[in-house]
Coordinates of C-alpha atoms and ligand atoms in Angstrom, one line a residue:
Chain A
M22 CA -8.7 -19.0 -24.7
S23 CA -11.6 -17.5 -26.4
L24 CA -14.6 -15.5 -25.5
V25 CA -17.7 -15.6 -27.7
V26 CA -20.7 -13.4 -27.2
E27 CA -23.8 -14.1 -29.3
G28 CA -27.1 -12.2 -29.4
L29 CA -26.7 -11.0 -25.8
S30 CA -29.7 -8.9 -24.6
K31 CA -30.5 -7.5 -21.2
N32 CA -33.3 -5.3 -19.8
Y33 CA -33.2 -3.7 -16.4
S34 CA -37.0 -3.2 -16.6
K35 CA -39.6 -3.7 -19.3
N36 CA -38.8 -0.6 -21.3
L37 CA -35.1 -0.1 -20.3
V38 CA -33.1 -2.1 -22.8
A39 CA -29.5 -1.9 -21.6
L40 CA -28.0 -4.4 -24.1
N41 CA -29.6 -5.3 -27.4
T42 CA -28.4 -8.4 -29.4
I43 CA -24.7 -7.9 -28.8
S44 CA -22.3 -10.2 -30.6
F45 CA -18.5 -10.3 -30.7
S46 CA -15.6 -12.6 -30.0
A47 CA -12.2 -12.2 -28.5
K48 CA -9.2 -14.5 -29.0
K49 CA -6.3 -15.1 -26.6
G50 CA -4.0 -12.1 -26.2
E51 CA -6.4 -9.8 -28.1
C52 CA -7.4 -6.4 -26.7
I53 CA -11.0 -5.4 -27.5
G54 CA -12.1 -1.8 -26.9
I55 CA -15.7 -0.9 -26.2
V56 CA -16.6 2.8 -26.6
G57 CA -19.8 4.6 -26.2
E58 CA -21.3 7.6 -24.5
S59 CA -22.6 7.6 -21.0
G60 CA -25.6 5.2 -20.5
S61 CA -24.8 3.2 -23.6
G62 CA -24.6 0.0 -21.6
K63 CA -20.8 -0.4 -21.4
S64 CA -20.7 -1.1 -17.6
T65 CA -23.7 -3.4 -18.0
L66 CA -21.8 -5.5 -20.5
G67 CA -18.8 -5.8 -18.2
K68 CA -20.9 -6.8 -15.3
V69 CA -22.8 -9.4 -17.3
L70 CA -19.5 -10.9 -18.4
V71 CA -18.2 -11.3 -14.8
G72 CA -21.5 -12.5 -13.6
L73 CA -22.5 -9.5 -11.4
E74 CA -25.6 -9.1 -13.5
N75 CA -27.7 -11.8 -15.1
Y76 CA -29.1 -11.8 -18.6
K77 CA -32.1 -13.2 -20.3
E78 CA -31.2 -13.8 -23.9
G79 CA -28.2 -14.8 -25.8
T80 CA -25.2 -17.0 -25.2
I81 CA -21.8 -16.2 -23.8
T82 CA -19.2 -18.9 -24.0
Y83 CA -15.7 -18.9 -22.5
N84 CA -13.3 -21.6 -23.7
G85 CA -16.3 -23.3 -25.2
A86 CA -18.3 -23.5 -21.9
P87 CA -21.2 -21.2 -21.0
V88 CA -20.1 -18.2 -19.0
V89 CA -20.7 -17.8 -15.3
P90 CA -21.5 -21.3 -14.5
T91 CA -23.7 -22.1 -11.5
K92 CA -21.7 -25.2 -10.4
R93 CA -19.4 -24.1 -7.7
S94 CA -16.3 -25.8 -8.9
R95 CA -16.8 -24.5 -12.5
L96 CA -17.5 -21.0 -11.1
R97 CA -14.3 -21.1 -9.2
E98 CA -12.4 -21.9 -12.4
Y99 CA -14.2 -19.0 -14.1
R100 CA -13.5 -16.5 -11.4
K101 CA -9.8 -17.5 -11.4
N102 CA -9.7 -16.7 -15.1
V103 CA -11.8 -13.6 -15.4
Q104 CA -11.1 -10.5 -13.3
M105 CA -12.5 -7.0 -13.5
I106 CA -11.2 -3.5 -12.7
F107 CA -13.7 -0.8 -12.0
Q108 CA -14.2 2.8 -12.9
D109 CA -14.1 4.5 -9.6
S110 CA -10.8 4.2 -7.9
S111 CA -12.1 5.8 -4.7
S112 CA -14.6 3.0 -4.0
S113 CA -12.7 0.0 -5.3
L114 CA -10.7 -0.4 -2.1
N115 CA -12.3 -0.9 1.3
P116 CA -11.6 2.3 3.3
K117 CA -11.3 0.2 6.5
L118 CA -8.6 -2.1 5.4
P119 CA -4.9 -1.4 4.9
V120 CA -3.9 -1.7 1.3
W121 CA -2.0 -4.9 1.7
E122 CA -5.1 -6.7 3.0
S123 CA -7.2 -5.5 0.1
V124 CA -4.7 -6.5 -2.5
L125 CA -4.4 -10.0 -1.3
E126 CA -8.1 -10.9 -1.4
P127 CA -8.2 -12.8 -4.7
L128 CA -4.9 -14.6 -4.0
D129 CA -6.2 -15.7 -0.6
N130 CA -9.0 -17.4 -2.3
F131 CA -6.8 -19.1 -4.8
K132 CA -4.0 -20.4 -2.7
E133 CA -2.9 -22.9 -5.3
C134 CA -2.0 -20.1 -7.7
S135 CA 1.7 -19.5 -8.0
P136 CA 1.9 -16.4 -10.1
A137 CA 5.1 -15.4 -11.9
F138 CA 5.7 -12.3 -9.8
L139 CA 6.4 -14.6 -6.8
E140 CA 9.2 -16.3 -8.7
G141 CA 8.6 -19.4 -6.8
Q142 CA 9.6 -17.8 -3.5
N143 CA 7.8 -18.6 -0.3
L144 CA 6.8 -15.2 1.1
S145 CA 4.6 -14.2 4.0
R146 CA 1.3 -12.6 3.2
K147 CA 2.6 -9.1 3.7
E148 CA 5.7 -9.6 1.6
T149 CA 3.5 -11.1 -1.1
A150 CA 1.4 -7.9 -1.1
E151 CA 4.5 -5.7 -1.2
Q152 CA 5.8 -7.7 -4.1
L153 CA 2.5 -7.1 -5.9
L154 CA 2.7 -3.4 -5.3
I155 CA 6.2 -3.4 -6.7
M156 CA 5.0 -5.2 -9.7
V157 CA 2.6 -2.3 -10.6
G158 CA 5.3 0.3 -9.9
L159 CA 4.4 1.3 -6.4
D160 CA 6.6 1.7 -3.4
K161 CA 6.2 -1.2 -1.0
E162 CA 5.9 1.3 1.8
L163 CA 2.4 1.9 0.6
A164 CA 1.3 -1.6 1.8
G165 CA 0.6 -0.5 5.3
R166 CA -1.4 2.6 4.3
Y167 CA -5.1 3.0 4.1
P168 CA -6.8 3.9 0.8
E169 CA -7.5 7.5 2.0
E170 CA -3.8 8.0 2.2
L171 CA -3.3 7.1 -1.5
S172 CA -3.8 9.2 -4.7
G173 CA -6.3 8.2 -7.3
G174 CA -3.7 6.8 -9.6
Q175 CA -2.0 4.8 -6.8
K176 CA -5.4 3.4 -5.8
Q177 CA -6.0 2.3 -9.4
R178 CA -2.6 0.7 -9.5
V179 CA -3.5 -1.2 -6.4
S180 CA -6.7 -2.4 -8.0
I181 CA -4.7 -3.5 -11.0
A182 CA -2.3 -5.4 -8.8
R183 CA -5.2 -7.1 -7.1
A184 CA -6.9 -8.1 -10.4
L185 CA -3.6 -9.4 -11.9
S186 CA -2.4 -11.2 -8.8
I187 CA -4.0 -14.5 -9.9
E188 CA -3.0 -14.0 -13.5
P189 CA -6.4 -14.0 -15.2
S190 CA -6.6 -14.9 -18.8
L191 CA -9.4 -12.3 -19.4
L192 CA -9.3 -8.9 -17.8
I193 CA -12.3 -6.6 -18.1
C194 CA -11.5 -2.9 -17.4
D195 CA -14.4 -0.6 -16.9
E196 CA -13.1 2.9 -17.6
P197 CA -10.1 2.3 -15.3
T198 CA -8.7 5.8 -16.2
A199 CA -11.9 7.8 -16.1
S200 CA -11.3 9.4 -12.7
L201 CA -7.6 10.2 -13.3
D202 CA -5.8 13.1 -14.9
V203 CA -4.2 12.8 -18.3
T204 CA -0.6 12.0 -17.4
V205 CA -1.7 9.4 -14.9
Q206 CA -4.1 8.0 -17.5
V207 CA -1.2 7.4 -19.8
Q208 CA 0.9 5.7 -17.1
I209 CA -2.0 3.4 -16.3
L210 CA -2.6 2.5 -19.9
N211 CA 1.1 1.8 -20.4
L212 CA 1.0 -0.4 -17.4
L213 CA -1.9 -2.4 -18.7
K214 CA -0.3 -2.7 -22.1
D215 CA 2.9 -4.1 -20.5
F216 CA 1.0 -6.7 -18.6
Q217 CA -1.1 -7.7 -21.5
K218 CA 2.1 -8.5 -23.5
K219 CA 3.8 -10.1 -20.5
M220 CA 0.9 -12.3 -19.5
D221 CA -0.6 -12.8 -22.9
M222 CA -4.0 -12.0 -21.5
T223 CA -7.1 -10.9 -23.3
I224 CA -8.4 -7.4 -22.3
L225 CA -11.8 -6.0 -22.7
F226 CA -11.3 -2.3 -22.4
I227 CA -14.3 -0.2 -21.7
S228 CA -14.1 3.6 -22.1
H229 CA -16.0 6.6 -23.3
D230 CA -12.7 8.0 -24.5
I231 CA -11.9 6.7 -28.0
R232 CA -8.3 7.9 -27.7
A233 CA -7.6 5.6 -24.7
V234 CA -9.2 2.7 -26.6
T235 CA -7.1 3.3 -29.8
F236 CA -4.0 3.4 -27.6
L237 CA -4.5 -0.1 -26.3
C238 CA -6.8 -2.1 -28.5
E239 CA -6.7 -3.7 -31.9
Q240 CA -10.4 -4.2 -32.2
I241 CA -13.0 -1.6 -31.4
I242 CA -16.7 -1.9 -30.8
V243 CA -18.9 1.2 -30.7
L244 CA -21.9 0.9 -28.5
K245 CA -24.9 3.2 -28.5
N246 CA -28.1 2.7 -26.5
G247 CA -27.1 -0.9 -26.0
T248 CA -26.6 -1.8 -29.7
I249 CA -23.4 -2.3 -31.6
Q250 CA -23.1 0.6 -34.1
D251 CA -19.8 -0.2 -35.5
Q252 CA -17.1 -2.8 -35.2
F253 CA -13.7 -2.5 -36.8
G254 CA -9.9 -3.0 -36.5
I255 CA -7.7 -0.2 -35.4
N256 CA -6.2 0.3 -38.8
E257 CA -9.6 1.0 -40.3
L258 CA -10.2 3.8 -37.8
Y259 CA -10.2 6.6 -40.3
H260 CA -11.7 4.5 -43.1
K261 CA -14.5 6.3 -44.9
S262 CA -16.9 3.4 -44.3
R263 CA -16.9 4.3 -40.5
H264 CA -20.3 4.8 -39.1
P265 CA -21.3 8.5 -38.7
Y266 CA -21.6 8.0 -35.0
T267 CA -18.0 6.7 -34.8
K268 CA -16.8 9.7 -36.9
A269 CA -18.6 12.0 -34.4
L270 CA -16.8 10.3 -31.5
I271 CA -13.4 10.6 -33.2
E272 CA -14.1 14.2 -34.0
A273 CA -15.2 15.0 -30.5
A274 CA -12.0 13.4 -29.1
S275 CA -9.7 15.3 -31.4
I276 CA -11.2 18.7 -30.6
Q277 CA -10.5 18.2 -26.9
Chain B
M23 CA 2.6 6.5 20.2
D24 CA 1.7 9.2 17.8
T25 CA -1.8 7.9 17.3
V26 CA -2.3 7.4 21.1
L27 CA -1.5 11.1 21.5
T28 CA -3.8 12.3 18.7
K29 CA -6.5 10.0 20.0
S30 CA -6.3 11.5 23.6
T31 CA -6.3 15.1 22.4
A32 CA -9.3 14.3 20.1
L33 CA -11.0 12.9 23.2
V34 CA -10.5 16.0 25.3
R35 CA -11.8 18.2 22.5
N36 CA -15.0 16.0 22.5
P37 CA -16.7 17.0 25.8
N38 CA -19.6 14.5 25.4
M39 CA -17.1 11.7 25.1
L40 CA -15.1 13.0 28.1
G41 CA -18.1 13.3 30.3
G42 CA -19.4 10.0 29.2
I43 CA -16.1 8.2 29.9
I44 CA -15.9 9.8 33.4
L45 CA -19.4 8.7 34.3
A46 CA -18.8 5.3 32.8
V47 CA -15.6 4.8 34.8
F48 CA -17.5 5.9 37.9
L49 CA -20.5 3.6 37.2
A50 CA -18.2 0.7 36.4
G51 CA -16.4 1.3 39.7
V52 CA -19.7 1.2 41.6
M53 CA -20.8 -2.0 39.7
F54 CA -17.6 -4.0 40.3
L55 CA -16.3 -2.6 43.6
G56 CA -19.6 -1.4 45.2
G57 CA -20.7 -4.8 46.4
A58 CA -17.6 -5.1 48.6
L59 CA -17.7 -1.5 49.8
V60 CA -21.3 -1.1 50.8
P61 CA -21.8 -0.6 54.6
Y62 CA -24.9 -2.7 55.0
D63 CA -26.6 -5.9 53.6
P64 CA -29.0 -4.5 51.1
F65 CA -31.6 -7.2 52.0
K66 CA -31.4 -6.9 55.8
I67 CA -34.7 -5.8 57.2
D68 CA -34.5 -3.7 60.4
M69 CA -38.0 -2.6 61.4
G70 CA -36.6 -0.5 64.3
N71 CA -34.8 1.7 61.8
R72 CA -37.5 2.4 59.2
L73 CA -37.7 5.6 57.2
Q74 CA -34.6 7.2 58.8
E75 CA -33.4 10.5 57.4
A76 CA -29.9 10.7 55.9
S77 CA -27.2 10.5 58.5
T78 CA -23.6 9.5 58.9
L79 CA -24.8 5.9 59.7
H80 CA -27.2 5.7 56.7
W81 CA -25.9 8.1 54.0
L82 CA -29.1 8.2 52.1
G83 CA -31.4 7.1 54.9
T84 CA -33.4 3.9 55.2
D85 CA -36.6 2.7 53.5
Q86 CA -39.9 1.5 54.8
L87 CA -38.4 -1.8 55.9
G88 CA -35.3 -0.2 57.5
R89 CA -32.9 -1.3 54.7
D90 CA -30.0 1.1 53.9
I91 CA -30.9 2.9 50.7
F92 CA -27.3 3.7 49.7
S93 CA -26.4 0.0 49.9
R94 CA -29.5 -1.0 47.9
I95 CA -28.7 1.5 45.2
V96 CA -25.1 0.5 44.9
F97 CA -26.0 -3.2 44.9
G98 CA -28.7 -2.5 42.3
A99 CA -26.3 -0.8 39.9
K100 CA -24.8 -4.2 39.0
L101 CA -28.2 -5.6 38.3
T102 CA -29.8 -2.7 36.5
I103 CA -26.8 -1.7 34.3
G104 CA -25.7 -5.2 33.8
L105 CA -29.1 -6.4 32.6
G106 CA -29.4 -3.4 30.3
M107 CA -26.1 -4.2 28.8
L108 CA -26.8 -7.9 28.6
A109 CA -30.1 -7.2 26.8
I110 CA -28.5 -4.9 24.2
F111 CA -25.6 -7.3 23.7
M112 CA -28.0 -10.2 22.9
A113 CA -30.1 -7.9 20.7
V114 CA -27.0 -6.9 18.8
C115 CA -25.9 -10.6 18.5
I116 CA -29.2 -11.5 17.0
G117 CA -30.0 -8.4 15.0
V118 CA -26.6 -7.6 13.3
P119 CA -26.0 -11.0 11.7
I120 CA -29.6 -11.2 10.5
G121 CA -29.4 -7.7 9.0
L122 CA -26.0 -8.5 7.3
I123 CA -27.3 -11.7 5.8
S124 CA -30.7 -10.3 4.9
G125 CA -29.2 -7.2 3.2
Y126 CA -26.3 -8.9 1.4
I127 CA -27.9 -12.1 0.2
G128 CA -31.3 -10.6 -0.4
G129 CA -33.9 -12.6 -2.3
R130 CA -36.2 -14.9 -0.3
M131 CA -34.2 -14.8 2.8
D132 CA -34.5 -11.0 2.9
A133 CA -38.2 -11.2 2.2
F134 CA -38.7 -13.7 5.0
F135 CA -36.9 -11.6 7.6
M136 CA -38.5 -8.4 6.5
R137 CA -42.0 -10.0 6.8
I138 CA -41.2 -10.9 10.4
I139 CA -39.8 -7.5 11.2
D140 CA -42.6 -5.6 9.7
G141 CA -45.1 -7.8 11.6
I142 CA -43.4 -7.1 14.9
L143 CA -42.9 -3.4 14.2
T144 CA -46.6 -2.7 13.9
F145 CA -46.6 -2.7 17.8
P146 CA -44.8 0.0 19.8
D147 CA -42.0 -1.8 21.6
F148 CA -43.1 -0.8 25.1
I149 CA -46.5 -2.4 24.5
L150 CA -44.9 -5.4 23.0
A151 CA -42.5 -5.8 25.9
I152 CA -45.5 -5.6 28.3
A153 CA -47.4 -8.2 26.3
I154 CA -44.5 -10.6 26.2
A155 CA -43.6 -10.0 29.9
G156 CA -47.3 -10.5 30.7
I157 CA -47.4 -13.8 28.8
L158 CA -44.2 -15.1 30.2
G159 CA -45.0 -13.9 33.7
P160 CA -43.4 -11.1 35.7
S161 CA -39.7 -11.6 36.4
L162 CA -36.4 -9.9 35.5
T163 CA -35.4 -12.8 33.2
N164 CA -38.6 -12.5 31.3
I165 CA -38.2 -8.8 31.0
V166 CA -34.8 -9.2 29.4
I167 CA -36.1 -11.9 27.0
A168 CA -39.0 -9.6 26.1
I169 CA -36.6 -6.7 25.4
V170 CA -34.3 -8.8 23.4
L171 CA -37.2 -10.1 21.3
V172 CA -38.2 -6.5 20.6
R173 CA -34.9 -4.7 20.2
W174 CA -33.0 -7.1 17.8
I175 CA -35.4 -5.8 15.1
V176 CA -34.0 -2.3 15.3
Y177 CA -30.5 -3.5 14.7
A178 CA -31.5 -5.9 11.9
R179 CA -33.2 -3.0 10.1
V180 CA -30.5 -0.5 10.5
V181 CA -27.8 -3.0 9.5
R182 CA -29.8 -4.1 6.5
G183 CA -30.2 -0.5 5.3
L184 CA -26.5 0.2 5.6
V185 CA -25.6 -3.0 3.8
L186 CA -28.0 -2.4 0.9
S187 CA -26.3 0.9 0.1
E188 CA -22.8 -0.5 0.7
K189 CA -23.0 -3.7 -1.3
E190 CA -23.1 -1.9 -4.6
K191 CA -19.8 -0.3 -3.8
E192 CA -17.1 -1.6 -6.1
Y193 CA -14.9 -3.1 -3.4
V194 CA -17.8 -5.4 -2.4
L195 CA -18.3 -6.3 -6.1
V196 CA -14.6 -7.1 -6.4
S197 CA -14.8 -9.3 -3.3
K198 CA -17.5 -11.3 -5.1
T199 CA -15.6 -11.6 -8.3
S200 CA -12.6 -12.7 -6.3
F201 CA -14.6 -15.8 -5.3
S202 CA -14.8 -14.8 -1.7
S203 CA -17.8 -16.6 0.0
P204 CA -20.7 -14.4 1.1
I205 CA -19.6 -15.0 4.7
K206 CA -16.1 -13.8 4.0
T207 CA -17.3 -10.7 2.2
I208 CA -19.6 -9.9 5.1
R209 CA -16.9 -10.5 7.7
L210 CA -14.1 -8.6 5.8
H211 CA -16.0 -5.7 4.3
L212 CA -19.6 -5.3 5.5
L213 CA -19.3 -6.0 9.3
P214 CA -16.5 -3.4 9.7
H215 CA -18.6 -0.9 7.8
V216 CA -21.6 -1.2 10.0
M217 CA -19.7 -1.6 13.3
P218 CA -19.4 2.2 14.2
D219 CA -23.1 2.8 13.7
I220 CA -23.9 -0.2 15.8
I221 CA -21.6 0.8 18.6
V222 CA -23.2 4.3 18.8
M223 CA -26.7 2.8 18.6
A224 CA -25.9 0.3 21.3
A225 CA -24.4 2.9 23.7
I226 CA -27.6 5.0 23.5
D227 CA -29.8 1.9 23.6
V228 CA -28.3 0.7 26.9
G229 CA -29.7 3.9 28.5
K230 CA -33.1 3.4 26.8
V231 CA -33.3 -0.2 27.9
I232 CA -32.4 0.6 31.5
L233 CA -35.3 3.0 31.4
L234 CA -37.5 0.4 29.9
I235 CA -36.5 -2.3 32.5
S236 CA -37.0 0.2 35.3
A237 CA -40.4 1.2 33.8
L238 CA -41.5 -2.4 33.6
S239 CA -40.2 -3.1 37.1
Y240 CA -42.0 0.0 38.3
I241 CA -45.3 -1.3 37.0
G242 CA -44.6 -4.6 38.6
L243 CA -43.7 -6.7 35.6
G244 CA -39.9 -6.9 36.2
A245 CA -37.9 -7.2 39.3
Q246 CA -39.9 -8.5 42.3
P247 CA -39.3 -7.4 45.9
P248 CA -36.9 -7.6 47.6
I249 CA -34.6 -7.3 44.6
P250 CA -33.0 -3.8 44.7
E251 CA -33.4 -3.1 41.0
W252 CA -33.8 0.7 40.6
G253 CA -37.2 0.6 38.9
A254 CA -38.5 -1.9 41.6
M255 CA -37.2 0.5 44.3
L256 CA -39.2 3.3 42.7
N257 CA -42.2 1.0 42.9
D258 CA -41.4 0.1 46.6
G259 CA -41.1 3.8 47.5
Q260 CA -44.2 5.1 45.8
G261 CA -46.5 4.4 48.8
Y262 CA -44.3 6.5 51.0
F263 CA -43.7 9.3 48.5
Q264 CA -45.6 11.9 50.6
V265 CA -43.7 11.1 53.8
K266 CA -40.3 10.3 52.4
P267 CA -39.8 11.4 48.8
S268 CA -36.1 10.4 48.9
L269 CA -37.2 6.7 48.6
M270 CA -38.0 7.6 45.0
V271 CA -35.6 10.5 44.4
Y272 CA -32.4 8.5 44.8
P273 CA -33.2 5.5 42.6
G274 CA -34.6 8.0 40.1
L275 CA -31.3 10.0 40.2
A276 CA -29.3 6.8 39.7
I277 CA -31.3 5.9 36.6
M278 CA -30.9 9.4 35.3
V279 CA -27.2 9.5 35.8
T280 CA -26.8 6.1 34.0
V281 CA -29.0 7.1 31.1
L282 CA -27.1 10.4 30.9
C283 CA -23.8 8.5 30.8
C284 CA -25.1 6.3 27.9
N285 CA -26.3 9.3 25.9
L286 CA -23.1 11.2 26.4
L287 CA -21.1 8.2 25.3
G288 CA -23.3 7.6 22.4
D289 CA -23.1 11.2 21.2
G290 CA -19.4 11.3 21.8
L291 CA -18.8 8.2 19.9
K292 CA -21.0 9.4 17.1
S293 CA -19.1 12.6 16.6
H294 CA -15.8 10.7 17.0
F295 CA -16.8 8.4 14.1
D296 CA -18.2 11.2 12.0
I297 CA -15.0 13.1 12.2
R298 CA -13.1 10.0 11.1
K299 CA -15.5 9.5 8.3
G300 CA -15.2 13.1 7.2
R301 CA -11.4 12.7 7.1
Q302 CA -11.9 9.7 4.8
E303 CA -14.1 11.6 2.4
L304 CA -11.6 14.5 2.1
Ligands
LIG17 N1 -28.8 -1.4 -11.6 C1 -29.5 -0.8 -12.6 N2 -30.8 -0.8 -12.5 C2 -31.6 -0.2 -13.5 N3 -31.0 0.4 -14.6 C3 -29.7 0.5 -14.7 C4 -28.9 -0.2 -13.7 N4 -27.6 0.0 -14.1 C5 -27.6 0.7 -15.2 N5 -28.9 1.0 -15.6 C6 -29.3 1.7 -16.9 O1 -28.8 0.9 -18.0 C7 -28.3 1.8 -19.0 C8 -26.8 1.5 -19.2 O2 -26.0 1.8 -18.1 P1 -24.5 1.5 -18.0 O3 -24.1 1.7 -16.6 O4 -24.2 0.2 -18.6 O5 -23.9 2.7 -18.9 P2 -22.4 3.1 -19.2 O6 -22.3 2.9 -20.7 O7 -21.5 2.3 -18.4 O8 -22.4 4.6 -18.8 P3 -21.2 5.4 -18.1 O9 -20.2 5.8 -19.2 O10 -21.8 6.6 -17.6 O11 -20.6 4.6 -17.1 C9 -28.5 3.2 -18.4 O12 -29.6 3.7 -19.0 C10 -28.7 3.0 -17.0 O13 -29.5 4.0 -16.5
LIG18 MG1 -20.1 2.8 -16.8

């Protein structure tokens, strides 16, 4: 599994450059962090990669084939392999559906999937959903509740369970911890780290918080105004050749 | 059990809803049982008994052809209310799917429907209904067709607007990245989202449409004599208004009560859904 992005550019309008000639690559099992201030184009990059936004220039290939194929059978394969978790835990679940219905949506569309958490058992839909909740450390009693009856951290765990249910090989996380308080952030990050090891999946972790990124990722990309400012391995974090902007981000994080 | 209890207490605290439900039960009773209970044949002409005052024999008196007014109003309830509901039901069935698809899929499909809608909207709906009824010829069926042709647009527009703001929400995006088909996303997420607003709108609209049908019948484009549709009864009575105002007063009251019922129900449902929404946003 490999993701290669080359010369990717995207404009929302003529003079709003959201992404400017972005290039990077990710190998199987790697965790890449993308940091940058608000408005730097992080979410845009994530959305382009899952095909929620289109792009004009550049190439993205996944396993050697161009990303977000238009042919339906190829698209299906792509969707099965690439999942995304969003920033806002409050709107990532349908308020009108009980949790267990929400969490099953991807698995319902990929019935042939027999993910490891099922252990080959033949469970009813509701039991499958409960099993998924247990997998992310939630009580199975939560299955019948509505999103309004869950805490932010619980909702984010449900979103993670939903994304991981079909065992994607690439998971894009767009600030999954931004709306949570610090202790819950750590729990969620640990959860993601566990699954990354267990499933050997690639994670693209987007955050404005460089501490969260250093906790999870081996490779870090610093984005500003849609351009890559700096790109380095985690062990070079405090190297003197770091870009001044990166240094500023690190400093800002350590003051907090 | 618990939810049934909270639901019923919530109802009592909502006087609009309570009033609306009481009136609706009463009107439904009249619609479904009235036909069997009325004392006279609403079509039976009895020239010896014209323009009688209210009495124990004829509770609301008789009209210019000696027909029992009470029987005619009760018989007309089924027709007037039923047609109003039918027209709105059909408008919802056309407008809601178009609004959902147009809003969610967007692109050329959206541009196409919006072109049609903007075109039709340049005319006030009463004028348009008159024009359509005029072209198709005066009859109740044609009035209903005319109203459906005009009203679906309102639903399509409202639904489209709701969908446009909701489809950027993350759970809808997740639905898409989960490889759900547009139809599935619409059915699972967007339709339940627009449903409360549609129910409120439809409840109020039934009242409006009953008024519209009656108005069109009153000016002679709708129900034709001797059909006891309430608007047509107003039309029938207008020549005798000086001698016997009750010929117009009773059908008018019937229309008023029905429209009131629809408005109360609509407002009651609206605050009911708003409270639920408020709870969700807490
Ligand atoms: N749908 C859109 N239409 C037009 N412009 C957009 C759209 N989405 C984002 N932008 C713009 O593109 C730029 C990058 O936005 P993006 O959402 O990718 O930033 P971000 O790095 O994720 O910020 P944050 O940390 O606040 O989430 C911003 O200037 C934003 O205003
Ligand atoms: Mg963002």
